[in-house]
Amino acid sequence: DGGITQSPKYLFRKEGQNVTLSCEQNLNHDAMYWYRQDPGQGLRLIYYSQIVNDFQKGDIAEGYSVSREKKESFPLTVTSAQKNPTAFYLCASASRRYQETQYFGPGTRLLVL
Amino acid sequence: GQQLNQSPQSMFIQEGEDVSMNCTSSSIFNTWLWYKQDPGEGPVLLIALYKAGELTSNGRLTAQFGITRKDSFLNISASIPSDVGIYFCAGQLGQGGKLIFGQGTELSVKP
């Protein structure tokens, strides 16, 4: 089945620790995105990548980093510089031709201990 | 930054009733999308709209791209319990532009 997978479903982070969230897609999509969702709010864009080995900051990139070494993978690292990391993180992908039509993974909930 | 105003924030309805929600903006959008999100899951694309005035249906769901390109609405007819969830609108400002999301409408359906 084609789709987007995110792992883990739940992730716990200690203060001062970096953690990496995984996002993989087998849809052959060129564009991939990371969003953050807080309770009662819409999605906010963290980083996006329109092609391998290239990525751009979104609206709330501070405290996060990404890489795009493979077309199917776009991992997000939440660094210790992110002071309020507790949130639901969503990965999405889209084809080059229809980049506005984004498809989402199931999400990772990050909790700080 | 750019904003989408989505209303209502929440709705409590009886099974079988029709539902309407909308999104408005001061900006002109090229594309409007409607998503549904179940608790703890990622949003699922319901309907995509690409042209001003476009009216598109997906089963009991109907969405329209406003003529001014600054708004969109989503209607759900004859609601059922599985319609429960949060509905998000999203708009794209330009070609290849980022999506801007509304704050969501939380729908509750009483059997």
PDB file of C-alpha atoms in Angstrom:
ATOM      1  CA  ASP A   1       0.000   0.000   0.000  1.00  0.00           C
ATOM      2  CA  GLY A   2       1.244   3.499  -0.794  1.00  0.00           C
ATOM      3  CA  GLY A   3       1.316   5.971   2.004  1.00  0.00           C
ATOM      4  CA  ILE A   4       3.166   7.993   4.581  1.00  0.00           C
ATOM      5  CA  THR A   5       4.457   6.466   7.788  1.00  0.00           C
ATOM      6  CA  GLN A   6       5.642   8.262  10.890  1.00  0.00           C
ATOM      7  CA  SER A   7       7.388   6.729  13.828  1.00  0.00           C
ATOM      8  CA  PRO A   8       7.200   6.473  16.694  1.00  0.00           C
ATOM      9  CA  LYS A   9       3.547   7.171  17.516  1.00  0.00           C
ATOM     10  CA  TYR A  10       4.555   8.551  20.936  1.00  0.00           C
ATOM     11  CA  LEU A  11       7.936   9.946  21.930  1.00  0.00           C
ATOM     12  CA  PHE A  12       9.202  11.151  25.270  1.00  0.00           C
ATOM     13  CA  ARG A  13      12.022  13.639  25.564  1.00  0.00           C
ATOM     14  CA  LYS A  14      14.035  14.630  28.572  1.00  0.00           C
ATOM     15  CA  GLU A  15      15.021  18.232  29.127  1.00  0.00           C
ATOM     16  CA  GLY A  16      18.072  19.172  27.046  1.00  0.00           C
ATOM     17  CA  GLN A  17      17.820  16.156  24.768  1.00  0.00           C
ATOM     18  CA  ASN A  18      17.590  16.079  20.988  1.00  0.00           C
ATOM     19  CA  VAL A  19      15.074  13.685  19.455  1.00  0.00           C
ATOM     20  CA  THR A  20      14.452  12.691  15.847  1.00  0.00           C
ATOM     21  CA  LEU A  21      11.054  11.970  14.335  1.00  0.00           C
ATOM     22  CA  SER A  22      10.885   9.725  11.305  1.00  0.00           C
ATOM     23  CA  CYS A  23       8.802  10.309   8.176  1.00  0.00           C
ATOM     24  CA  GLU A  24       8.845   7.944   5.197  1.00  0.00           C
ATOM     25  CA  GLN A  25       6.697   7.942   2.058  1.00  0.00           C
ATOM     26  CA  ASN A  26       6.429   5.493  -0.829  1.00  0.00           C
ATOM     27  CA  LEU A  27       4.201   7.687  -2.980  1.00  0.00           C
ATOM     28  CA  ASN A  28       7.135   8.872  -5.114  1.00  0.00           C
ATOM     29  CA  HIS A  29       6.337  12.428  -4.022  1.00  0.00           C
ATOM     30  CA  ASP A  30       8.969  15.125  -4.487  1.00  0.00           C
ATOM     31  CA  ALA A  31       7.729  17.522  -1.807  1.00  0.00           C
ATOM     32  CA  MET A  32       7.634  16.782   1.908  1.00  0.00           C
ATOM     33  CA  TYR A  33       6.543  18.925   4.866  1.00  0.00           C
ATOM     34  CA  TRP A  34       6.643  19.028   8.662  1.00  0.00           C
ATOM     35  CA  TYR A  35       3.880  20.669  10.666  1.00  0.00           C
ATOM     36  CA  ARG A  36       3.320  21.236  14.349  1.00  0.00           C
ATOM     37  CA  GLN A  37      -0.172  21.071  15.852  1.00  0.00           C
ATOM     38  CA  ASP A  38      -1.062  22.405  19.288  1.00  0.00           C
ATOM     39  CA  PRO A  39      -4.454  21.818  20.952  1.00  0.00           C
ATOM     40  CA  GLY A  40      -7.226  23.914  19.459  1.00  0.00           C
ATOM     41  CA  GLN A  41      -4.984  25.346  16.782  1.00  0.00           C
ATOM     42  CA  GLY A  42      -4.393  24.853  13.107  1.00  0.00           C
ATOM     43  CA  LEU A  43      -1.240  23.399  11.625  1.00  0.00           C
ATOM     44  CA  ARG A  44       1.917  25.484  11.525  1.00  0.00           C
ATOM     45  CA  LEU A  45       4.685  24.790   9.022  1.00  0.00           C
ATOM     46  CA  ILE A  46       8.119  23.966  10.460  1.00  0.00           C
ATOM     47  CA  TYR A  47      10.186  22.977   7.404  1.00  0.00           C
ATOM     48  CA  TYR A  48       9.547  21.824   3.874  1.00  0.00           C
ATOM     49  CA  SER A  49      11.511  20.252   1.052  1.00  0.00           C
ATOM     50  CA  GLN A  50      10.585  20.365  -2.609  1.00  0.00           C
ATOM     51  CA  ILE A  51      13.457  18.201  -3.819  1.00  0.00           C
ATOM     52  CA  VAL A  52      16.190  15.937  -2.476  1.00  0.00           C
ATOM     53  CA  ASN A  53      19.103  17.719  -0.782  1.00  0.00           C
ATOM     54  CA  ASP A  54      17.150  20.960  -0.498  1.00  0.00           C
ATOM     55  CA  PHE A  55      14.834  22.314   2.192  1.00  0.00           C
ATOM     56  CA  GLN A  56      13.432  25.635   3.406  1.00  0.00           C
ATOM     57  CA  LYS A  57      12.357  27.033   6.748  1.00  0.00           C
ATOM     58  CA  GLY A  58       8.686  27.382   7.416  1.00  0.00           C
ATOM     59  CA  ASP A  59       6.985  29.730   9.854  1.00  0.00           C
ATOM     60  CA  ILE A  60       8.316  28.194  13.102  1.00  0.00           C
ATOM     61  CA  ALA A  61      11.696  26.624  12.237  1.00  0.00           C
ATOM     62  CA  GLU A  62      13.590  27.787  15.329  1.00  0.00           C
ATOM     63  CA  GLY A  63      14.700  24.855  17.481  1.00  0.00           C
ATOM     64  CA  TYR A  64      14.199  22.304  14.695  1.00  0.00           C
ATOM     65  CA  SER A  65      16.404  20.814  11.984  1.00  0.00           C
ATOM     66  CA  VAL A  66      15.779  18.529   9.005  1.00  0.00           C
ATOM     67  CA  SER A  67      17.602  16.621   6.290  1.00  0.00           C
ATOM     68  CA  ARG A  68      16.503  15.316   2.915  1.00  0.00           C
ATOM     69  CA  GLU A  69      19.122  12.831   1.744  1.00  0.00           C
ATOM     70  CA  LYS A  70      16.614  10.482   0.136  1.00  0.00           C
ATOM     71  CA  LYS A  71      13.415  11.207  -1.771  1.00  0.00           C
ATOM     72  CA  GLU A  72      11.333   8.979   0.469  1.00  0.00           C
ATOM     73  CA  SER A  73      12.626  10.213   3.829  1.00  0.00           C
ATOM     74  CA  PHE A  74      12.422  13.566   5.652  1.00  0.00           C
ATOM     75  CA  PRO A  75      13.414  13.221   9.329  1.00  0.00           C
ATOM     76  CA  LEU A  76      12.814  16.063  11.783  1.00  0.00           C
ATOM     77  CA  THR A  77      15.088  16.678  14.764  1.00  0.00           C
ATOM     78  CA  VAL A  78      13.671  18.564  17.721  1.00  0.00           C
ATOM     79  CA  THR A  79      16.698  20.116  19.387  1.00  0.00           C
ATOM     80  CA  SER A  80      17.215  21.229  22.963  1.00  0.00           C
ATOM     81  CA  ALA A  81      16.858  24.796  21.692  1.00  0.00           C
ATOM     82  CA  GLN A  82      13.129  24.210  21.200  1.00  0.00           C
ATOM     83  CA  LYS A  83      11.792  25.381  24.559  1.00  0.00           C
ATOM     84  CA  ASN A  84       8.235  24.171  24.166  1.00  0.00           C
ATOM     85  CA  PRO A  85       8.428  20.959  22.137  1.00  0.00           C
ATOM     86  CA  THR A  86       5.328  19.206  23.491  1.00  0.00           C
ATOM     87  CA  ALA A  87       2.982  18.952  20.493  1.00  0.00           C
ATOM     88  CA  PHE A  88       1.594  16.688  17.796  1.00  0.00           C
ATOM     89  CA  TYR A  89       3.926  16.566  14.777  1.00  0.00           C
ATOM     90  CA  LEU A  90       2.581  15.823  11.331  1.00  0.00           C
ATOM     91  CA  CYS A  91       4.477  14.968   8.180  1.00  0.00           C
ATOM     92  CA  ALA A  92       2.955  15.448   4.725  1.00  0.00           C
ATOM     93  CA  SER A  93       3.976  14.893   1.128  1.00  0.00           C
ATOM     94  CA  ALA A  94       2.823  16.060  -2.295  1.00  0.00           C
ATOM     95  CA  SER A  95       3.663  15.447  -5.912  1.00  0.00           C
ATOM     96  CA  ARG A  96       5.671  18.039  -7.832  1.00  0.00           C
ATOM     97  CA  ARG A  97       2.738  18.715 -10.153  1.00  0.00           C
ATOM     98  CA  TYR A  98       0.130  19.124  -7.396  1.00  0.00           C
ATOM     99  CA  GLN A  99       2.131  20.488  -4.487  1.00  0.00           C
ATOM    100  CA  GLU A 100      -0.959  22.120  -3.007  1.00  0.00           C
ATOM    101  CA  THR A 101      -2.606  18.727  -2.496  1.00  0.00           C
ATOM    102  CA  GLN A 102      -0.782  17.440   0.556  1.00  0.00           C
ATOM    103  CA  TYR A 103      -1.312  14.013   2.118  1.00  0.00           C
ATOM    104  CA  PHE A 104      -0.583  13.502   5.794  1.00  0.00           C
ATOM    105  CA  GLY A 105       0.952  10.756   7.892  1.00  0.00           C
ATOM    106  CA  PRO A 106      -0.581   9.547  11.180  1.00  0.00           C
ATOM    107  CA  GLY A 107       1.489  11.881  13.370  1.00  0.00           C
ATOM    108  CA  THR A 108       3.905  11.616  16.302  1.00  0.00           C
ATOM    109  CA  ARG A 109       3.006  12.960  19.733  1.00  0.00           C
ATOM    110  CA  LEU A 110       6.059  14.338  21.538  1.00  0.00           C
ATOM    111  CA  LEU A 111       5.970  14.766  25.300  1.00  0.00           C
ATOM    112  CA  VAL A 112       8.649  16.339  27.468  1.00  0.00           C
ATOM    113  CA  LEU A 113       9.416  14.652  30.777  1.00  0.00           C
TER     114      LEU A 113
ATOM    115  CA  GLY B   1       1.221  36.468   8.715  1.00  0.00           C
ATOM    116  CA  GLN B   2      -1.583  35.253   6.497  1.00  0.00           C
ATOM    117  CA  GLN B   3      -4.678  34.030   8.315  1.00  0.00           C
ATOM    118  CA  LEU B   4      -7.730  31.985   7.581  1.00  0.00           C
ATOM    119  CA  ASN B   5     -10.782  32.538   9.727  1.00  0.00           C
ATOM    120  CA  GLN B   6     -12.703  29.305  10.105  1.00  0.00           C
ATOM    121  CA  SER B   7     -16.135  29.181  11.687  1.00  0.00           C
ATOM    122  CA  PRO B   8     -17.756  27.940  13.705  1.00  0.00           C
ATOM    123  CA  GLN B   9     -15.116  26.723  16.157  1.00  0.00           C
ATOM    124  CA  SER B  10     -17.374  23.884  17.292  1.00  0.00           C
ATOM    125  CA  MET B  11     -20.769  22.410  16.504  1.00  0.00           C
ATOM    126  CA  PHE B  12     -23.031  20.040  18.393  1.00  0.00           C
ATOM    127  CA  ILE B  13     -25.710  18.530  16.205  1.00  0.00           C
ATOM    128  CA  GLN B  14     -28.210  15.697  16.111  1.00  0.00           C
ATOM    129  CA  GLU B  15     -27.654  12.741  13.805  1.00  0.00           C
ATOM    130  CA  GLY B  16     -29.378  13.367  10.484  1.00  0.00           C
ATOM    131  CA  GLU B  17     -28.942  17.128  10.523  1.00  0.00           C
ATOM    132  CA  ASP B  18     -27.047  19.033   7.847  1.00  0.00           C
ATOM    133  CA  VAL B  19     -23.859  20.915   8.742  1.00  0.00           C
ATOM    134  CA  SER B  20     -22.215  23.964   7.214  1.00  0.00           C
ATOM    135  CA  MET B  21     -18.829  25.500   7.970  1.00  0.00           C
ATOM    136  CA  ASN B  22     -16.752  28.102   6.186  1.00  0.00           C
ATOM    137  CA  CYS B  23     -13.394  29.781   5.871  1.00  0.00           C
ATOM    138  CA  THR B  24     -12.695  33.364   4.932  1.00  0.00           C
ATOM    139  CA  SER B  25      -9.584  35.414   4.344  1.00  0.00           C
ATOM    140  CA  SER B  26      -8.534  38.872   3.250  1.00  0.00           C
ATOM    141  CA  SER B  27      -6.162  37.220   0.760  1.00  0.00           C
ATOM    142  CA  ILE B  28      -6.895  35.614  -2.598  1.00  0.00           C
ATOM    143  CA  PHE B  29      -6.204  31.876  -2.792  1.00  0.00           C
ATOM    144  CA  ASN B  30      -5.461  29.672  -5.813  1.00  0.00           C
ATOM    145  CA  THR B  31      -6.549  26.454  -4.145  1.00  0.00           C
ATOM    146  CA  TRP B  32      -8.822  25.481  -1.274  1.00  0.00           C
ATOM    147  CA  LEU B  33      -8.635  22.148   0.524  1.00  0.00           C
ATOM    148  CA  TRP B  34     -10.815  20.571   3.190  1.00  0.00           C
ATOM    149  CA  TYR B  35      -9.436  17.969   5.603  1.00  0.00           C
ATOM    150  CA  LYS B  36     -10.922  15.875   8.409  1.00  0.00           C
ATOM    151  CA  GLN B  37      -8.887  14.843  11.430  1.00  0.00           C
ATOM    152  CA  ASP B  38      -9.861  12.114  13.874  1.00  0.00           C
ATOM    153  CA  PRO B  39      -8.410  12.299  17.405  1.00  0.00           C
ATOM    154  CA  GLY B  40      -4.743  11.323  17.486  1.00  0.00           C
ATOM    155  CA  GLU B  41      -4.558  10.848  13.722  1.00  0.00           C
ATOM    156  CA  GLY B  42      -3.320  12.818  10.743  1.00  0.00           C
ATOM    157  CA  PRO B  43      -5.718  14.902   8.626  1.00  0.00           C
ATOM    158  CA  VAL B  44      -7.356  13.130   5.702  1.00  0.00           C
ATOM    159  CA  LEU B  45      -8.039  15.050   2.506  1.00  0.00           C
ATOM    160  CA  LEU B  46     -11.767  15.296   1.766  1.00  0.00           C
ATOM    161  CA  ILE B  47     -12.098  17.712  -1.133  1.00  0.00           C
ATOM    162  CA  ALA B  48      -9.724  19.859  -3.209  1.00  0.00           C
ATOM    163  CA  LEU B  49     -10.955  22.924  -5.126  1.00  0.00           C
ATOM    164  CA  TYR B  50      -8.891  24.532  -7.871  1.00  0.00           C
ATOM    165  CA  LYS B  51     -11.091  27.134  -9.604  1.00  0.00           C
ATOM    166  CA  ALA B  52     -13.183  30.071  -8.406  1.00  0.00           C
ATOM    167  CA  GLY B  53     -16.850  29.097  -8.294  1.00  0.00           C
ATOM    168  CA  GLU B  54     -16.068  25.388  -8.383  1.00  0.00           C
ATOM    169  CA  LEU B  55     -18.591  23.207  -6.555  1.00  0.00           C
ATOM    170  CA  THR B  56     -17.407  19.680  -5.766  1.00  0.00           C
ATOM    171  CA  SER B  57     -19.086  16.782  -3.983  1.00  0.00           C
ATOM    172  CA  ASN B  58     -17.676  13.722  -2.280  1.00  0.00           C
ATOM    173  CA  GLY B  59     -20.553  11.564  -1.083  1.00  0.00           C
ATOM    174  CA  ARG B  60     -22.482  13.555   1.512  1.00  0.00           C
ATOM    175  CA  LEU B  61     -19.881  16.321   1.464  1.00  0.00           C
ATOM    176  CA  THR B  62     -20.066  19.362  -0.797  1.00  0.00           C
ATOM    177  CA  ALA B  63     -17.550  22.184  -0.934  1.00  0.00           C
ATOM    178  CA  GLN B  64     -17.358  25.378  -2.944  1.00  0.00           C
ATOM    179  CA  PHE B  65     -14.541  27.712  -3.926  1.00  0.00           C
ATOM    180  CA  GLY B  66     -15.898  31.247  -3.487  1.00  0.00           C
ATOM    181  CA  ILE B  67     -16.206  33.525  -6.506  1.00  0.00           C
ATOM    182  CA  THR B  68     -14.014  36.169  -4.856  1.00  0.00           C
ATOM    183  CA  ARG B  69     -11.368  33.456  -4.180  1.00  0.00           C
ATOM    184  CA  LYS B  70     -11.275  34.630  -0.570  1.00  0.00           C
ATOM    185  CA  ASP B  71     -13.606  32.060   0.930  1.00  0.00           C
ATOM    186  CA  SER B  72     -14.831  28.488   0.843  1.00  0.00           C
ATOM    187  CA  PHE B  73     -17.535  26.472   2.536  1.00  0.00           C
ATOM    188  CA  LEU B  74     -18.083  22.812   3.352  1.00  0.00           C
ATOM    189  CA  ASN B  75     -21.506  21.229   3.782  1.00  0.00           C
ATOM    190  CA  ILE B  76     -22.202  17.806   5.232  1.00  0.00           C
ATOM    191  CA  SER B  77     -25.676  16.438   4.613  1.00  0.00           C
ATOM    192  CA  ALA B  78     -27.529  13.944   6.811  1.00  0.00           C
ATOM    193  CA  SER B  79     -24.765  13.711   9.428  1.00  0.00           C
ATOM    194  CA  ILE B  80     -23.879  10.368  11.013  1.00  0.00           C
ATOM    195  CA  PRO B  81     -21.866   9.574  14.171  1.00  0.00           C
ATOM    196  CA  SER B  82     -18.690   8.801  12.208  1.00  0.00           C
ATOM    197  CA  ASP B  83     -18.656  12.411  10.938  1.00  0.00           C
ATOM    198  CA  VAL B  84     -17.330  13.383  14.385  1.00  0.00           C
ATOM    199  CA  GLY B  85     -13.909  14.999  14.215  1.00  0.00           C
ATOM    200  CA  ILE B  86     -12.139  18.244  13.444  1.00  0.00           C
ATOM    201  CA  TYR B  87     -12.522  19.735   9.989  1.00  0.00           C
ATOM    202  CA  PHE B  88      -9.797  22.015   8.644  1.00  0.00           C
ATOM    203  CA  CYS B  89      -9.773  24.279   5.651  1.00  0.00           C
ATOM    204  CA  ALA B  90      -6.479  25.117   3.964  1.00  0.00           C
ATOM    205  CA  GLY B  91      -5.661  27.569   1.233  1.00  0.00           C
ATOM    206  CA  GLN B  92      -2.726  27.998  -1.097  1.00  0.00           C
ATOM    207  CA  LEU B  93      -1.755  31.577  -1.938  1.00  0.00           C
ATOM    208  CA  GLY B  94       0.213  31.106  -5.155  1.00  0.00           C
ATOM    209  CA  GLN B  95       1.692  28.466  -7.430  1.00  0.00           C
ATOM    210  CA  GLY B  96       3.865  26.221  -5.318  1.00  0.00           C
ATOM    211  CA  GLY B  97       2.998  28.321  -2.309  1.00  0.00           C
ATOM    212  CA  LYS B  98       2.662  27.062   1.218  1.00  0.00           C
ATOM    213  CA  LEU B  99      -0.682  25.998   2.645  1.00  0.00           C
ATOM    214  CA  ILE B 100      -2.331  28.205   5.237  1.00  0.00           C
ATOM    215  CA  PHE B 101      -4.618  26.317   7.648  1.00  0.00           C
ATOM    216  CA  GLY B 102      -7.717  27.431   9.497  1.00  0.00           C
ATOM    217  CA  GLN B 103      -8.048  26.725  13.227  1.00  0.00           C
ATOM    218  CA  GLY B 104     -10.532  23.920  12.650  1.00  0.00           C
ATOM    219  CA  THR B 105     -14.207  23.207  13.336  1.00  0.00           C
ATOM    220  CA  GLU B 106     -14.858  20.498  15.903  1.00  0.00           C
ATOM    221  CA  LEU B 107     -17.995  18.545  15.042  1.00  0.00           C
ATOM    222  CA  SER B 108     -19.925  16.456  17.557  1.00  0.00           C
ATOM    223  CA  VAL B 109     -22.877  14.333  16.453  1.00  0.00           C
ATOM    224  CA  LYS B 110     -25.413  13.027  18.928  1.00  0.00           C
ATOM    225  CA  PRO B 111     -26.971   9.706  17.901  1.00  0.00           C
TER     226      PRO B 111
END
